[in-house]
Amino acid sequence: MAFHITRAFAFGILGNLISFLVSLAPLATFYKIYKRKSSEGFQSIPYVISLFSAMLWLFYAIFKKDATLLITINIFTFFMQTGYIIVYFVYASKKDRILTAKLVLLFDVFGFGVICLLALFLTKGEKRIAVLGWICMVFALCVFVAPLGIMKKVIQTKSVEFMPFSLSFFLTLSGVMWFFYGFLTKDLFVAVPNILGFLFGMAQMSLYGMYRNYKKKLPTAAEVEPKLQELSEQIVDVVKLSAMVCSHDLIITPAMINFNMGTEKAEDDKDVIKEETKV
């Protein structure tokens, strides 16, 4: 039994270290947001859900015995996700700010508050731990499912710009470590969701390998030539029309000059007649 506890502690320590790196992985994304001064193309929901999950796991670990390793990593995750949401909020558009504020109020304030009240007043002892464990497991699955939106975007755009490889890699390793920690400590609420975390991490790395060197297909010469020919014909038509207008102006202009000269001469003659009449 002691050997199993030792292995569980080792996997817990490794899980903490790797989850620490997972929490740091979005720093590259938020540095890009800071440089652009815009969060366009990025979503806040993964960080809102991650914050909610960290809060739930902390609440769960408080009532569960020997859960120090769960407490340490989730305290760190809590502060990191809070920082990410603040940065996102600063550089987001008005529409994204409103959406982010609604998500934070819905999940991290109202949702967490309701769960705390229900758990404290309606459950006790092992039943409370079981209820909180089920809730934590469901939302841990939501954390792992959240990147599906990013994976869809990668497939549609064939670009991995919004899916950092480091995050996918450490997410996979984290899933492996926490699965064995939960398995060895007989905590299925920790072990089960990390199976899905491992699978989604592998899927993201596969997508990264498929599209990291993808280049948009350039049109062939056969496709470009007809368009160039059509464009050249349009240019010739414009030139011909311009020439016709110019030649027309050259013909009209002398007549207009003669007419103007005649008008000016008639006006001069009228002035002379008026002067003679006065005399």
Tab-separated table of C-alpha atoms in Angstrom:
chain	number	residue	atom	x	y	z
A	1	MET	CA	0.000	0.000	0.000
A	2	ALA	CA	2.846	2.370	0.857
A	3	PHE	CA	4.357	1.745	-2.577
A	4	HIS	CA	1.083	2.777	-4.222
A	5	ILE	CA	0.875	5.931	-2.087
A	6	THR	CA	4.417	6.840	-3.084
A	7	ARG	CA	3.641	6.397	-6.774
A	8	ALA	CA	0.441	8.410	-6.409
A	9	PHE	CA	2.361	11.235	-4.737
A	10	ALA	CA	4.962	11.159	-7.530
A	11	PHE	CA	2.271	11.385	-10.221
A	12	GLY	CA	0.606	14.163	-8.233
A	13	ILE	CA	3.843	16.170	-8.138
A	14	LEU	CA	4.379	15.614	-11.878
A	15	GLY	CA	0.746	16.554	-12.468
A	16	ASN	CA	1.290	19.792	-10.568
A	17	LEU	CA	4.410	20.651	-12.560
A	18	ILE	CA	2.829	19.909	-15.933
A	19	SER	CA	-0.444	21.646	-15.033
A	20	PHE	CA	1.691	24.602	-13.987
A	21	LEU	CA	3.139	24.648	-17.506
A	22	VAL	CA	-0.356	24.210	-19.010
A	23	SER	CA	-1.478	27.303	-17.110
A	24	LEU	CA	1.524	29.212	-18.472
A	25	ALA	CA	1.054	28.032	-22.064
A	26	PRO	CA	-1.523	30.755	-22.980
A	27	LEU	CA	1.064	33.443	-22.143
A	28	ALA	CA	2.203	33.348	-25.783
A	29	THR	CA	-1.383	33.917	-26.907
A	30	PHE	CA	-1.892	36.836	-24.552
A	31	TYR	CA	1.449	38.351	-25.523
A	32	LYS	CA	0.164	38.292	-29.113
A	33	ILE	CA	-3.056	39.969	-27.938
A	34	TYR	CA	-0.983	42.606	-26.126
A	35	LYS	CA	1.154	43.290	-29.214
A	36	ARG	CA	-1.893	43.568	-31.473
A	37	LYS	CA	-3.849	45.552	-28.864
A	38	SER	CA	-6.786	43.368	-29.867
A	39	SER	CA	-8.230	39.999	-28.846
A	40	GLU	CA	-9.923	39.492	-32.216
A	41	GLY	CA	-9.822	35.833	-33.275
A	42	PHE	CA	-9.572	34.555	-29.693
A	43	GLN	CA	-12.336	33.455	-27.344
A	44	SER	CA	-12.640	34.012	-23.606
A	45	ILE	CA	-14.858	31.026	-22.797
A	46	PRO	CA	-11.977	28.495	-22.303
A	47	TYR	CA	-10.499	30.733	-19.592
A	48	VAL	CA	-13.859	31.414	-17.930
A	49	ILE	CA	-14.603	27.671	-17.793
A	50	SER	CA	-11.064	26.915	-16.554
A	51	LEU	CA	-11.492	29.453	-13.761
A	52	PHE	CA	-14.824	27.921	-12.796
A	53	SER	CA	-13.287	24.434	-12.817
A	54	ALA	CA	-10.385	25.545	-10.591
A	55	MET	CA	-12.824	27.072	-8.098
A	56	LEU	CA	-14.871	23.847	-7.991
A	57	TRP	CA	-11.801	21.614	-7.527
A	58	LEU	CA	-10.632	23.843	-4.669
A	59	PHE	CA	-14.032	23.548	-3.014
A	60	TYR	CA	-13.954	19.769	-3.533
A	61	ALA	CA	-10.391	19.416	-2.209
A	62	ILE	CA	-11.227	21.319	0.982
A	63	PHE	CA	-13.647	18.571	2.095
A	64	LYS	CA	-11.629	15.619	0.761
A	65	LYS	CA	-8.812	14.143	2.842
A	66	ASP	CA	-5.224	14.145	1.583
A	67	ALA	CA	-5.958	16.464	-1.352
A	68	THR	CA	-3.102	18.913	-0.840
A	69	LEU	CA	-1.793	18.405	-4.394
A	70	LEU	CA	-5.209	19.299	-5.798
A	71	ILE	CA	-5.307	22.449	-3.684
A	72	THR	CA	-1.869	23.720	-4.714
A	73	ILE	CA	-2.349	23.483	-8.471
A	74	ASN	CA	-5.888	24.845	-8.434
A	75	ILE	CA	-4.881	27.886	-6.392
A	76	PHE	CA	-2.246	28.651	-9.016
A	77	THR	CA	-4.722	28.000	-11.846
A	78	PHE	CA	-7.271	30.279	-10.197
A	79	PHE	CA	-4.920	33.258	-10.225
A	80	MET	CA	-3.597	32.591	-13.741
A	81	GLN	CA	-7.056	32.274	-15.309
A	82	THR	CA	-8.206	35.412	-13.505
A	83	GLY	CA	-5.232	37.274	-14.971
A	84	TYR	CA	-5.967	35.998	-18.485
A	85	ILE	CA	-9.593	37.096	-18.278
A	86	ILE	CA	-8.562	40.577	-17.122
A	87	VAL	CA	-6.110	40.975	-20.029
A	88	TYR	CA	-8.696	39.666	-22.492
A	89	PHE	CA	-11.262	42.106	-21.134
A	90	VAL	CA	-8.858	45.056	-21.553
A	91	TYR	CA	-8.150	44.376	-25.262
A	92	ALA	CA	-11.526	42.914	-26.319
A	93	SER	CA	-14.117	44.711	-28.412
A	94	LYS	CA	-17.228	46.065	-26.718
A	95	LYS	CA	-19.247	43.066	-27.898
A	96	ASP	CA	-16.666	40.568	-26.569
A	97	ARG	CA	-16.397	42.443	-23.273
A	98	ILE	CA	-20.133	42.191	-22.715
A	99	LEU	CA	-20.074	38.474	-23.587
A	100	THR	CA	-17.124	37.830	-21.253
A	101	ALA	CA	-18.780	39.728	-18.398
A	102	LYS	CA	-21.961	37.673	-18.851
A	103	LEU	CA	-19.990	34.409	-18.838
A	104	VAL	CA	-18.075	35.351	-15.679
A	105	LEU	CA	-21.278	36.341	-13.882
A	106	LEU	CA	-23.096	33.216	-15.059
A	107	PHE	CA	-20.404	30.637	-14.247
A	108	ASP	CA	-17.889	32.092	-11.780
A	109	VAL	CA	-20.258	34.168	-9.645
A	110	PHE	CA	-23.839	32.905	-9.852
A	111	GLY	CA	-23.106	29.273	-10.797
A	112	PHE	CA	-20.365	28.761	-8.221
A	113	GLY	CA	-22.387	30.545	-5.549
A	114	VAL	CA	-25.420	28.316	-6.091
A	115	ILE	CA	-23.287	25.153	-5.968
A	116	CYS	CA	-21.613	26.262	-2.734
A	117	LEU	CA	-24.921	27.026	-1.034
A	118	LEU	CA	-26.543	23.763	-2.126
A	119	ALA	CA	-23.506	21.689	-1.121
A	120	LEU	CA	-23.195	23.325	2.291
A	121	PHE	CA	-26.855	23.246	3.297
A	122	LEU	CA	-28.208	20.125	1.547
A	123	THR	CA	-25.341	17.614	1.873
A	124	LYS	CA	-22.993	16.337	4.560
A	125	GLY	CA	-19.909	14.141	4.905
A	126	GLU	CA	-19.237	11.605	2.171
A	127	LYS	CA	-22.392	12.556	0.292
A	128	ARG	CA	-21.137	16.138	-0.028
A	129	ILE	CA	-17.794	14.898	-1.374
A	130	ALA	CA	-19.564	12.649	-3.882
A	131	VAL	CA	-21.867	15.437	-5.109
A	132	LEU	CA	-18.998	17.890	-5.461
A	133	GLY	CA	-16.919	15.195	-7.169
A	134	TRP	CA	-19.587	14.614	-9.807
A	135	ILE	CA	-19.948	18.337	-10.395
A	136	CYS	CA	-16.173	18.750	-10.697
A	137	MET	CA	-15.951	15.865	-13.142
A	138	VAL	CA	-18.652	17.315	-15.389
A	139	PHE	CA	-16.992	20.695	-15.567
A	140	ALA	CA	-13.547	19.145	-15.992
A	141	LEU	CA	-14.998	17.526	-19.109
A	142	CYS	CA	-16.252	20.962	-20.182
A	143	VAL	CA	-12.693	22.310	-19.852
A	144	PHE	CA	-11.399	19.577	-22.147
A	145	VAL	CA	-14.278	20.021	-24.601
A	146	ALA	CA	-13.800	23.823	-24.769
A	147	PRO	CA	-10.913	23.555	-27.324
A	148	LEU	CA	-13.351	21.960	-29.806
A	149	GLY	CA	-14.198	25.467	-31.035
A	150	ILE	CA	-10.523	26.151	-31.697
A	151	MET	CA	-10.111	22.787	-33.426
A	152	LYS	CA	-13.077	23.613	-35.683
A	153	LYS	CA	-11.474	26.956	-36.526
A	154	VAL	CA	-8.197	25.215	-37.408
A	155	ILE	CA	-9.990	22.814	-39.763
A	156	GLN	CA	-11.957	25.635	-41.419
A	157	THR	CA	-9.033	28.041	-41.865
A	158	LYS	CA	-6.347	25.352	-42.213
A	159	SER	CA	-4.239	27.515	-39.907
A	160	VAL	CA	-2.831	26.676	-36.449
A	161	GLU	CA	-2.344	30.325	-35.512
A	162	PHE	CA	-4.965	30.143	-32.756
A	163	MET	CA	-3.935	26.711	-31.385
A	164	PRO	CA	-0.478	26.800	-29.766
A	165	PHE	CA	1.311	23.429	-29.935
A	166	SER	CA	2.749	23.869	-26.432
A	167	LEU	CA	-0.748	24.030	-24.921
A	168	SER	CA	-1.852	20.841	-26.705
A	169	PHE	CA	1.348	19.005	-25.742
A	170	PHE	CA	1.193	19.855	-22.041
A	171	LEU	CA	-2.551	19.212	-21.974
A	172	THR	CA	-1.865	15.645	-23.133
A	173	LEU	CA	0.882	15.078	-20.556
A	174	SER	CA	-1.287	16.577	-17.829
A	175	GLY	CA	-4.092	14.177	-18.713
A	176	VAL	CA	-1.748	11.221	-18.364
A	177	MET	CA	-0.332	12.314	-14.980
A	178	TRP	CA	-3.639	13.183	-13.368
A	179	PHE	CA	-5.253	10.011	-14.663
A	180	PHE	CA	-2.636	7.882	-12.888
A	181	TYR	CA	-2.861	10.061	-9.768
A	182	GLY	CA	-6.635	9.576	-9.630
A	183	PHE	CA	-6.340	5.877	-10.458
A	184	LEU	CA	-3.745	5.200	-7.748
A	185	THR	CA	-5.627	7.221	-5.117
A	186	LYS	CA	-8.909	5.550	-6.194
A	187	ASP	CA	-10.397	8.951	-6.994
A	188	LEU	CA	-12.425	8.326	-10.151
A	189	PHE	CA	-13.597	11.947	-10.193
A	190	VAL	CA	-10.015	12.907	-11.022
A	191	ALA	CA	-9.140	9.929	-13.220
A	192	VAL	CA	-12.130	9.754	-15.599
A	193	PRO	CA	-12.122	13.281	-17.103
A	194	ASN	CA	-8.378	13.118	-17.726
A	195	ILE	CA	-8.903	10.222	-20.140
A	196	LEU	CA	-10.820	12.677	-22.320
A	197	GLY	CA	-8.125	15.293	-21.733
A	198	PHE	CA	-5.504	12.913	-23.100
A	199	LEU	CA	-7.629	12.095	-26.178
A	200	PHE	CA	-8.350	15.749	-26.995
A	201	GLY	CA	-4.708	16.647	-26.517
A	202	MET	CA	-3.681	13.958	-29.004
A	203	ALA	CA	-6.325	15.184	-31.474
A	204	GLN	CA	-5.047	18.767	-31.234
A	205	MET	CA	-1.437	17.711	-31.806
A	206	SER	CA	-2.535	15.685	-34.833
A	207	LEU	CA	-4.270	18.746	-36.294
A	208	TYR	CA	-1.185	20.834	-35.622
A	209	GLY	CA	0.949	18.311	-37.522
A	210	MET	CA	-1.496	18.362	-40.456
A	211	TYR	CA	-1.782	22.134	-40.887
A	212	ARG	CA	1.402	23.680	-39.457
A	213	ASN	CA	3.054	23.876	-42.916
A	214	TYR	CA	-0.137	24.350	-44.910
A	215	LYS	CA	0.031	26.985	-47.623
A	216	LYS	CA	-2.943	28.268	-49.528
A	217	LYS	CA	-3.084	26.937	-53.067
A	218	LEU	CA	-2.102	29.570	-55.629
A	219	PRO	CA	-4.106	29.789	-58.889
A	220	THR	CA	-2.527	28.010	-61.869
A	221	ALA	CA	-1.482	29.700	-65.115
A	222	ALA	CA	-4.495	28.182	-66.881
A	223	GLU	CA	-6.793	29.827	-64.297
A	224	VAL	CA	-5.021	33.187	-64.375
A	225	GLU	CA	-4.672	33.585	-68.189
A	226	PRO	CA	-8.418	33.989	-69.012
A	227	LYS	CA	-8.785	36.592	-66.262
A	228	LEU	CA	-5.760	38.529	-67.540
A	229	GLN	CA	-7.117	38.412	-71.089
A	230	GLU	CA	-10.514	39.692	-69.940
A	231	LEU	CA	-8.828	42.461	-67.946
A	232	SER	CA	-6.681	43.501	-70.942
A	233	GLU	CA	-9.785	43.670	-73.169
A	234	GLN	CA	-11.485	45.926	-70.627
A	235	ILE	CA	-8.429	48.185	-70.533
A	236	VAL	CA	-8.432	48.420	-74.373
A	237	ASP	CA	-12.130	49.364	-74.340
A	238	VAL	CA	-11.469	52.102	-71.787
A	239	VAL	CA	-8.585	53.458	-73.879
A	240	LYS	CA	-10.747	53.511	-77.029
A	241	LEU	CA	-13.541	55.318	-75.217
A	242	SER	CA	-11.070	57.858	-73.840
A	243	ALA	CA	-9.712	58.454	-77.355
A	244	MET	CA	-13.221	59.037	-78.748
A	245	VAL	CA	-14.011	61.534	-75.998
A	246	CYS	CA	-10.732	63.396	-76.553
A	247	SER	CA	-11.230	63.624	-80.345
A	248	HIS	CA	-14.773	64.856	-79.810
A	249	ASP	CA	-13.445	67.595	-77.539
A	250	LEU	CA	-10.917	68.627	-80.197
A	251	ILE	CA	-13.670	69.045	-82.778
A	252	ILE	CA	-16.022	70.956	-80.503
A	253	THR	CA	-13.468	73.200	-78.920
A	254	PRO	CA	-12.675	75.418	-81.960
A	255	ALA	CA	-16.407	75.991	-82.577
A	256	MET	CA	-16.840	76.975	-78.980
A	257	ILE	CA	-13.900	79.364	-79.268
A	258	ASN	CA	-15.340	81.020	-82.424
A	259	PHE	CA	-18.739	81.322	-80.751
A	260	ASN	CA	-17.179	82.926	-77.684
A	261	MET	CA	-15.122	85.293	-79.813
A	262	GLY	CA	-18.275	86.283	-81.722
A	263	THR	CA	-20.143	86.922	-78.523
A	264	GLU	CA	-17.339	89.056	-77.096
A	265	LYS	CA	-17.145	91.101	-80.376
A	266	ALA	CA	-20.920	91.745	-80.342
A	267	GLU	CA	-20.720	92.967	-76.766
A	268	ASP	CA	-17.857	95.333	-77.687
A	269	ASP	CA	-19.910	96.754	-80.608
A	270	LYS	CA	-22.857	97.398	-78.259
A	271	ASP	CA	-20.569	99.345	-75.890
A	272	VAL	CA	-19.254	101.498	-78.771
A	273	ILE	CA	-22.797	102.343	-79.938
A	274	LYS	CA	-23.792	103.339	-76.399
A	275	GLU	CA	-20.795	105.674	-76.126
A	276	GLU	CA	-21.577	107.332	-79.474
A	277	THR	CA	-25.219	107.848	-78.444
A	278	LYS	CA	-24.156	109.631	-75.285
A	279	VAL	CA	-21.903	111.995	-77.242
